Coordinates of C-alpha atoms in Angstrom, one line a residue:
M502 CA 10.7 -29.5 2.6
K503 CA 14.2 -31.0 2.2
K504 CA 13.8 -30.7 -1.6
R505 CA 12.9 -27.1 -1.3
M506 CA 15.9 -26.4 1.0
L507 CA 18.2 -28.0 -1.5
M508 CA 16.8 -26.0 -4.4
A509 CA 17.2 -22.8 -2.4
A510 CA 20.8 -23.7 -1.4
A511 CA 21.6 -24.3 -5.0
A512 CA 20.3 -20.9 -6.0
I513 CA 22.2 -19.2 -3.2
A514 CA 25.4 -20.9 -4.2
A515 CA 25.1 -19.7 -7.7
L516 CA 24.4 -16.1 -6.8
T517 CA 27.9 -14.6 -6.5
V518 CA 28.9 -11.2 -7.7
G519 CA 28.9 -11.1 -11.5
M520 CA 27.3 -14.5 -11.8
T521 CA 25.1 -15.5 -14.8
A522 CA 22.0 -17.2 -13.4
A523 CA 21.9 -19.9 -16.1
A524 CA 23.3 -20.6 -19.5
S525 CA 21.7 -18.4 -22.1
D526 CA 20.8 -21.4 -24.3
E527 CA 19.0 -23.2 -21.4
T528 CA 15.5 -24.3 -22.2
A529 CA 12.8 -24.0 -19.5
T530 CA 9.4 -22.6 -18.8
L531 CA 8.8 -20.0 -16.0
R532 CA 5.3 -19.0 -14.9
V533 CA 4.6 -15.5 -13.5
L534 CA 1.6 -14.7 -11.3
N535 CA 0.8 -11.0 -11.4
W536 CA -2.0 -8.7 -10.5
G537 CA -2.9 -5.1 -11.3
S538 CA -4.0 -3.0 -14.2
T539 CA -3.4 -3.7 -17.9
E540 CA -0.7 -1.1 -17.9
E541 CA 1.1 -3.0 -15.1
E542 CA 0.7 -6.2 -17.0
T543 CA 2.3 -4.5 -20.0
V544 CA 5.2 -3.3 -17.8
A545 CA 5.8 -6.9 -16.7
N546 CA 5.7 -8.2 -20.3
D547 CA 8.3 -5.6 -21.2
A548 CA 10.5 -6.9 -18.3
I549 CA 10.0 -10.4 -19.5
A550 CA 11.1 -9.4 -23.0
R551 CA 14.3 -7.9 -21.6
F552 CA 14.9 -11.1 -19.6
N553 CA 14.4 -13.1 -22.9
E554 CA 17.2 -11.1 -24.6
E555 CA 19.6 -12.9 -22.2
Y556 CA 17.6 -16.1 -22.0
P557 CA 16.0 -16.5 -25.4
N558 CA 15.1 -20.2 -24.9
V559 CA 13.2 -19.7 -21.7
T560 CA 9.5 -19.4 -22.2
V561 CA 7.8 -17.1 -19.6
E562 CA 4.0 -17.3 -19.2
Q563 CA 2.3 -14.5 -17.3
T564 CA -1.0 -14.8 -15.6
C565 CA -2.4 -11.4 -14.5
V566 CA -5.5 -11.6 -12.4
P567 CA -7.8 -9.0 -10.7
V568 CA -7.8 -8.9 -6.9
D569 CA -11.1 -8.7 -5.2
S570 CA -9.6 -10.0 -2.0
W571 CA -6.2 -11.3 -1.0
S572 CA -7.7 -14.5 0.3
D573 CA -9.0 -15.2 -3.2
F574 CA -5.6 -14.3 -4.7
I575 CA -3.8 -16.8 -2.4
Q576 CA -6.3 -19.5 -3.2
K577 CA -5.7 -18.9 -6.9
W578 CA -2.0 -19.3 -6.2
I579 CA -2.6 -22.6 -4.3
T580 CA -4.9 -23.9 -7.0
M581 CA -2.2 -23.2 -9.7
L582 CA 0.3 -25.1 -7.5
T583 CA -1.9 -28.2 -7.0
S584 CA -2.9 -28.3 -10.7
G585 CA 0.7 -28.5 -11.9
E586 CA 0.9 -24.9 -13.1
A587 CA 2.6 -23.4 -10.0
P588 CA 4.0 -19.9 -10.6
D589 CA 7.8 -19.4 -10.2
V590 CA 7.8 -15.6 -9.7
I591 CA 4.9 -13.8 -8.0
N592 CA 3.8 -10.2 -7.5
F593 CA 1.9 -10.1 -4.2
G594 CA 0.4 -7.3 -2.1
L595 CA 1.5 -6.6 1.4
E596 CA -2.0 -7.6 2.5
G597 CA -1.3 -11.1 1.2
A598 CA 2.3 -11.5 2.5
Q599 CA 1.5 -13.2 5.8
M600 CA -1.1 -15.5 4.2
A601 CA 1.5 -16.6 1.6
V602 CA 4.2 -17.2 4.2
S603 CA 1.8 -19.1 6.5
N604 CA 1.0 -21.4 3.5
D605 CA 4.8 -21.9 2.8
L606 CA 4.5 -20.4 -0.7
L607 CA 7.5 -18.2 -0.8
M608 CA 11.3 -18.7 -0.8
S609 CA 13.4 -16.8 1.7
L610 CA 15.4 -14.0 0.0
N611 CA 17.8 -13.3 2.9
E612 CA 20.9 -15.1 1.7
I613 CA 20.1 -14.5 -2.0
V614 CA 20.2 -10.8 -1.4
E615 CA 23.3 -11.0 0.7
S616 CA 25.1 -12.9 -2.1
D617 CA 24.1 -10.6 -5.0
E618 CA 25.7 -7.2 -5.4
V619 CA 22.8 -5.7 -7.3
L620 CA 20.1 -6.9 -4.9
N621 CA 22.2 -6.2 -1.9
N622 CA 22.7 -2.5 -3.0
L623 CA 19.0 -2.2 -3.6
V624 CA 18.1 -3.5 -0.2
E625 CA 20.8 -1.7 1.8
N626 CA 20.8 1.6 0.0
E627 CA 17.7 2.2 -2.0
Y628 CA 14.5 0.7 -0.5
A629 CA 13.0 2.4 2.5
E630 CA 13.6 0.2 5.6
S631 CA 9.9 0.6 6.4
L632 CA 9.0 -1.1 3.1
L633 CA 11.2 -4.0 3.7
D634 CA 9.7 -4.5 7.1
G635 CA 6.3 -5.0 5.5
F636 CA 7.5 -8.0 3.5
T637 CA 9.6 -9.5 6.3
V638 CA 8.2 -12.2 8.6
D639 CA 10.2 -13.4 11.6
D640 CA 13.4 -11.6 10.3
T641 CA 13.0 -13.4 6.9
L642 CA 12.6 -11.2 3.7
Y643 CA 10.2 -12.7 1.2
G644 CA 9.6 -10.0 -1.3
L645 CA 11.3 -7.1 -3.0
P646 CA 9.0 -4.1 -3.3
S647 CA 7.8 -3.1 -6.8
G648 CA 5.6 -0.2 -5.9
T649 CA 4.0 1.4 -2.9
Q650 CA 1.2 3.7 -1.7
T651 CA 0.8 5.9 1.4
M652 CA -1.5 8.5 2.8
V653 CA -1.0 12.2 3.3
I654 CA -3.5 15.1 3.7
Y655 CA -4.3 17.1 0.5
Y656 CA -5.8 20.5 1.1
N657 CA -7.4 23.0 -1.2
K658 CA -5.5 26.3 -0.9
N659 CA -8.4 28.4 -2.2
F660 CA -10.6 27.5 0.8
F661 CA -7.8 28.3 3.2
D662 CA -7.1 31.6 1.5
E663 CA -10.8 32.6 1.4
K664 CA -11.1 32.0 5.1
G665 CA -7.7 33.5 6.0
I666 CA -6.5 30.3 7.5
D667 CA -2.8 29.4 7.5
Y668 CA -2.0 26.2 5.5
P669 CA -1.4 23.2 7.7
S670 CA 2.2 22.5 8.6
E671 CA 4.3 19.5 9.7
G672 CA 3.7 18.5 13.3
W673 CA 0.0 19.6 13.4
T674 CA -2.2 17.7 15.7
W675 CA -5.7 16.1 15.7
D676 CA -6.9 19.1 17.6
D677 CA -5.5 21.5 15.0
F678 CA -7.1 19.4 12.3
M679 CA -10.5 19.4 13.9
E680 CA -10.4 23.1 14.5
I681 CA -9.4 23.8 10.8
A682 CA -11.9 21.3 9.4
S683 CA -14.7 22.9 11.5
E684 CA -13.9 26.4 10.2
L685 CA -13.8 25.1 6.6
T686 CA -17.3 23.5 6.8
Y687 CA -19.7 26.1 5.6
V688 CA -22.2 27.0 2.9
D689 CA -20.7 29.3 0.3
D690 CA -22.2 32.4 -1.3
E691 CA -23.8 30.2 -4.0
G692 CA -25.5 27.9 -1.5
N693 CA -23.0 25.0 -2.0
Q694 CA -22.1 22.9 1.0
I695 CA -18.4 22.8 1.6
Y696 CA -17.0 20.1 3.9
G697 CA -13.8 20.5 5.9
F698 CA -12.7 16.9 5.2
G699 CA -13.8 13.9 3.2
L700 CA -13.6 10.8 5.3
S701 CA -13.3 7.6 3.3
S702 CA -14.6 4.3 4.9
S703 CA -12.0 2.2 3.1
Y704 CA -9.6 0.0 5.2
F705 CA -6.4 1.5 3.9
Q706 CA -7.5 5.1 4.0
L707 CA -8.6 4.8 7.6
T708 CA -5.4 3.3 8.9
P709 CA -3.5 6.5 9.5
W710 CA -6.0 7.5 12.2
W711 CA -5.0 4.4 14.1
V712 CA -1.3 4.8 13.6
T713 CA -1.2 8.4 14.7
N714 CA -3.0 7.4 17.9
S715 CA -0.5 4.5 18.7
A716 CA -3.3 2.0 17.9
S717 CA -3.4 -1.1 15.8
L718 CA -6.0 -3.7 14.8
V719 CA -3.5 -6.4 15.7
D720 CA -1.6 -6.7 19.0
E721 CA 2.1 -7.5 19.4
D722 CA 1.2 -11.2 19.6
G723 CA -0.6 -11.2 16.3
N724 CA -4.1 -11.3 17.9
P725 CA -7.0 -9.0 16.8
S726 CA -7.4 -5.9 18.9
L727 CA -10.2 -4.1 17.3
N728 CA -11.7 -2.9 20.6
S729 CA -8.6 -1.7 22.4
E730 CA -8.9 1.6 24.3
A731 CA -6.8 3.4 21.6
M732 CA -8.9 2.0 18.8
V733 CA -12.1 3.1 20.5
E734 CA -10.7 6.6 21.0
S735 CA -9.7 6.7 17.3
V736 CA -13.1 5.7 16.0
E737 CA -14.8 8.1 18.4
F738 CA -12.7 10.9 16.8
L739 CA -13.9 9.9 13.4
Y740 CA -17.5 9.6 14.5
N741 CA -17.3 13.2 15.7
M742 CA -16.6 14.3 12.2
V743 CA -19.7 12.6 11.0
T744 CA -22.0 13.9 13.8
E745 CA -20.7 17.4 13.5
G746 CA -21.2 17.4 9.7
I747 CA -17.5 18.1 9.0
T748 CA -17.5 15.2 6.5
P749 CA -20.1 13.9 4.0
D750 CA -21.4 10.4 4.5
P751 CA -18.2 8.2 4.6
I752 CA -20.0 5.1 3.5
S753 CA -21.5 6.4 0.2
S754 CA -19.5 9.5 -0.8
D755 CA -16.9 9.6 -3.5
V756 CA -14.5 11.9 -1.6
Y757 CA -11.9 12.0 -4.4
T758 CA -14.3 13.3 -7.0
M759 CA -15.7 15.7 -4.4
F760 CA -12.2 17.1 -3.7
S761 CA -11.5 17.7 -7.4
S762 CA -14.9 19.4 -7.9
G763 CA -14.3 21.8 -5.0
Q764 CA -16.7 20.4 -2.4
L765 CA -14.0 19.4 0.2
A766 CA -11.3 21.5 1.8
M767 CA -9.2 18.5 2.7
V768 CA -9.0 14.7 2.0
G769 CA -6.5 11.9 2.7
A770 CA -4.9 10.0 -0.3
G771 CA -1.7 8.8 -1.8
R772 CA -0.4 9.2 -5.4
W773 CA -3.2 7.3 -7.2
C774 CA -5.5 10.3 -7.4
L775 CA -3.1 12.9 -8.7
N776 CA -3.4 12.2 -12.5
T777 CA -7.2 12.4 -12.2
W778 CA -7.1 15.6 -10.3
Q779 CA -4.8 17.2 -12.8
D780 CA -7.0 16.0 -15.6
A781 CA -9.9 17.8 -13.8
G782 CA -7.9 21.0 -13.9
L783 CA -6.2 21.2 -10.5
T784 CA -2.7 22.6 -10.4
S785 CA -0.2 23.5 -7.6
D786 CA -2.0 26.8 -7.4
D787 CA -5.1 25.0 -6.1
F788 CA -3.8 22.3 -3.8
D789 CA -0.9 20.9 -1.8
S790 CA -0.1 18.2 0.7
V791 CA 1.1 17.8 4.3
Q792 CA 1.9 14.9 6.5
W793 CA -0.9 13.3 8.6
P794 CA -2.0 15.1 11.8
M795 CA -0.9 13.3 14.9
N796 CA -2.4 12.6 18.3
T797 CA 0.1 10.6 20.2
E798 CA 2.8 10.2 17.5
A799 CA 3.7 11.1 13.9
G800 CA 3.1 8.6 11.2
T801 CA 1.0 7.2 8.5
V802 CA 0.4 3.9 6.6
Y803 CA 1.9 2.3 3.6
G804 CA 0.9 -0.6 1.4
G805 CA 2.1 -1.9 -1.9
S806 CA 3.3 -5.0 -3.7
A807 CA 6.5 -7.0 -4.0
W808 CA 8.0 -9.7 -6.3
G809 CA 9.0 -13.0 -4.7
V810 CA 10.1 -16.5 -5.8
S811 CA 8.0 -19.6 -5.2
S812 CA 9.3 -22.0 -2.6
T813 CA 8.4 -24.8 -5.1
T814 CA 10.1 -23.5 -8.2
E815 CA 12.2 -26.1 -10.1
N816 CA 14.1 -23.4 -11.9
S817 CA 15.4 -21.3 -9.0
E818 CA 18.4 -19.7 -10.7
L819 CA 16.3 -18.6 -13.7
A820 CA 13.5 -17.4 -11.4
I821 CA 15.9 -15.3 -9.4
A822 CA 17.3 -13.8 -12.6
L823 CA 13.7 -12.9 -13.7
L824 CA 13.1 -11.4 -10.2
K825 CA 16.0 -9.1 -10.7
E826 CA 14.5 -7.8 -13.9
M827 CA 11.2 -7.3 -12.3
V828 CA 12.8 -4.9 -9.7
S829 CA 15.3 -3.3 -12.1
N830 CA 15.4 0.5 -12.3
E831 CA 13.9 0.2 -15.8
T832 CA 10.9 -1.8 -14.6
L833 CA 10.3 0.3 -11.5
T834 CA 10.5 3.5 -13.6
A835 CA 8.0 2.1 -16.1
T836 CA 5.6 1.2 -13.4
A837 CA 5.8 4.6 -11.8
A838 CA 5.3 6.3 -15.1
Y839 CA 1.6 5.4 -15.1
G840 CA 1.1 7.8 -12.2
Q841 CA -0.4 5.3 -9.7
Q842 CA 2.4 3.8 -7.7
I843 CA 5.1 5.5 -5.7
P844 CA 8.4 3.9 -6.6
P845 CA 9.9 1.9 -3.8
T846 CA 13.4 3.3 -4.0
E847 CA 14.5 6.7 -2.8
T848 CA 16.3 7.6 -6.1
L849 CA 13.2 7.2 -8.2
A850 CA 10.6 8.4 -5.6
T851 CA 12.5 11.7 -5.2
D852 CA 13.0 12.3 -9.0
T853 CA 10.5 14.9 -10.1
E854 CA 10.9 13.7 -13.8
I855 CA 9.3 10.5 -12.6
M856 CA 7.0 11.8 -9.9
G857 CA 5.9 15.0 -11.5
T858 CA 5.8 18.4 -9.8
V859 CA 2.2 18.7 -8.8
P860 CA 1.5 19.4 -6.0
D861 CA 4.6 21.4 -4.8
N862 CA 5.1 19.0 -1.9
I863 CA 5.1 15.9 -4.2
L864 CA 8.3 14.6 -2.5
G865 CA 6.4 14.5 0.8
L866 CA 5.0 11.1 -0.4
W867 CA 8.5 9.6 0.0
E868 CA 8.8 11.2 3.4
A869 CA 5.5 9.6 4.4
I870 CA 6.7 6.2 3.3
T871 CA 9.8 6.5 5.5
I872 CA 7.8 7.3 8.6
G873 CA 4.9 5.0 7.7
S874 CA 3.8 1.7 9.3
P875 CA 2.7 -1.3 7.2
I876 CA -1.0 -1.8 6.9
D877 CA -2.3 -4.4 9.5
A878 CA -2.3 -7.6 7.4
P879 CA -2.1 -10.8 9.5
S880 CA -2.7 -14.2 7.9
Y881 CA -6.4 -13.7 8.7
F882 CA -6.5 -10.3 6.9
G883 CA -9.8 -11.1 5.1
D884 CA -11.6 -11.6 8.3
L885 CA -10.0 -8.6 9.9
E886 CA -10.9 -6.3 7.1
Q887 CA -14.5 -7.4 6.9
G888 CA -14.9 -7.2 10.7
I889 CA -13.6 -3.7 11.1
L890 CA -15.5 -2.3 8.1
R891 CA -18.8 -3.8 9.3
G892 CA -18.1 -2.3 12.7
L893 CA -17.4 1.1 11.3
E894 CA -20.5 1.0 9.1
N895 CA -22.6 0.3 12.3
V896 CA -20.9 3.4 13.9
F897 CA -21.2 5.8 11.0
S898 CA -24.8 4.9 10.3
G899 CA -25.6 5.5 14.0
E900 CA -26.8 1.9 14.5
M901 CA -24.4 1.2 17.3
S902 CA -22.2 3.0 19.7
V903 CA -18.5 3.0 19.1
Q904 CA -17.7 0.6 22.0
D905 CA -20.5 -1.8 21.1
A906 CA -19.7 -1.9 17.4
L907 CA -16.0 -2.6 18.1
D908 CA -16.8 -5.2 20.7
Q909 CA -19.0 -6.9 18.2
A910 CA -16.4 -6.7 15.5
Q911 CA -13.8 -8.1 17.8
G912 CA -16.0 -11.1 18.7
E913 CA -16.7 -11.7 15.0
V914 CA -13.0 -11.8 14.0
E915 CA -12.1 -14.0 17.0
S916 CA -14.9 -16.5 16.0
A917 CA -13.8 -16.5 12.4
I918 CA -10.2 -17.3 13.1
G919 CA -10.9 -19.8 15.9

């Protein structure tokens, strides 16, 4: 620990305004642990190439792995560390942040950011405060966001127009939503079943329903709270959608394909689906977006990824220089260009040349980020995710009542984490 503190102190001392992280002729090897698509791997390689223009004698080795679970990703990270191939710079998801910190894998960025003009401006003036909160543990910042996602409601204008229903507007409520979704659940003239809403059973996509009811899967002390009164109320609301036929089966339905093919009037999503929908022929004439309906409070969820520096790096100055390239405007713009991620800075996320212009309310995604809450992701995230999804499957299938299913899920998570 003392060695790590000394390395961190050395890095901080070097990071003054206008500093050069290391001599350009210095020889070293840096390892990068990344995850994501092949496109995002390419973006990182391009950032590494720009880094090497200044540090041509530094070899950077990137390992990009798929993520089936964040527990597996953290274990891969630990395995690299113990095998002598520890990464120096890491791209990690918000769901893995607490796990990484609890395993002492990341360097604090607080004083580094304070000492560097570029990074300080990024943190103070560009990033949404909500995003930084997601990568901060006990007032210590461990990651600089590289991309984010959130959830808004997309709605098909054609169904609203056909039924003579006003488009949903900011500040609408759960009751408003349920009334509209009920009216938009019908069989059309050609015998096709139209659903008012497409409910996904995925962890991230469900979270806005907890947030807008002042509920959470984790209490203020970090303990699981799957069966709290507010959580039970939230899941009962969702189950009513199933029993009333407002949504297709949330366990087996591909709601995003159903929306693009004109089977759903509304669905919740972020940016990741927009390219696919446009490829399917949807335009701003067909659909738009609105913030999530609220019950007790306005809000939504956000997730995403961030770049951090390993607490064990032996080349901290170089690692920090590479970190800066990974969160440069050029890199963030390139990541956003693939149409999946929402850029983590206001300048980029409100630039329609980057974000596109479909739907009309495309900039509502940034607004959602600013009012969003980080996805519940404690150090036992894997157990929490599995527990709540098993519980919801029992509810949606009709196997158990909401209260019984959430009580059982709470017990399972408590047993798993000891």
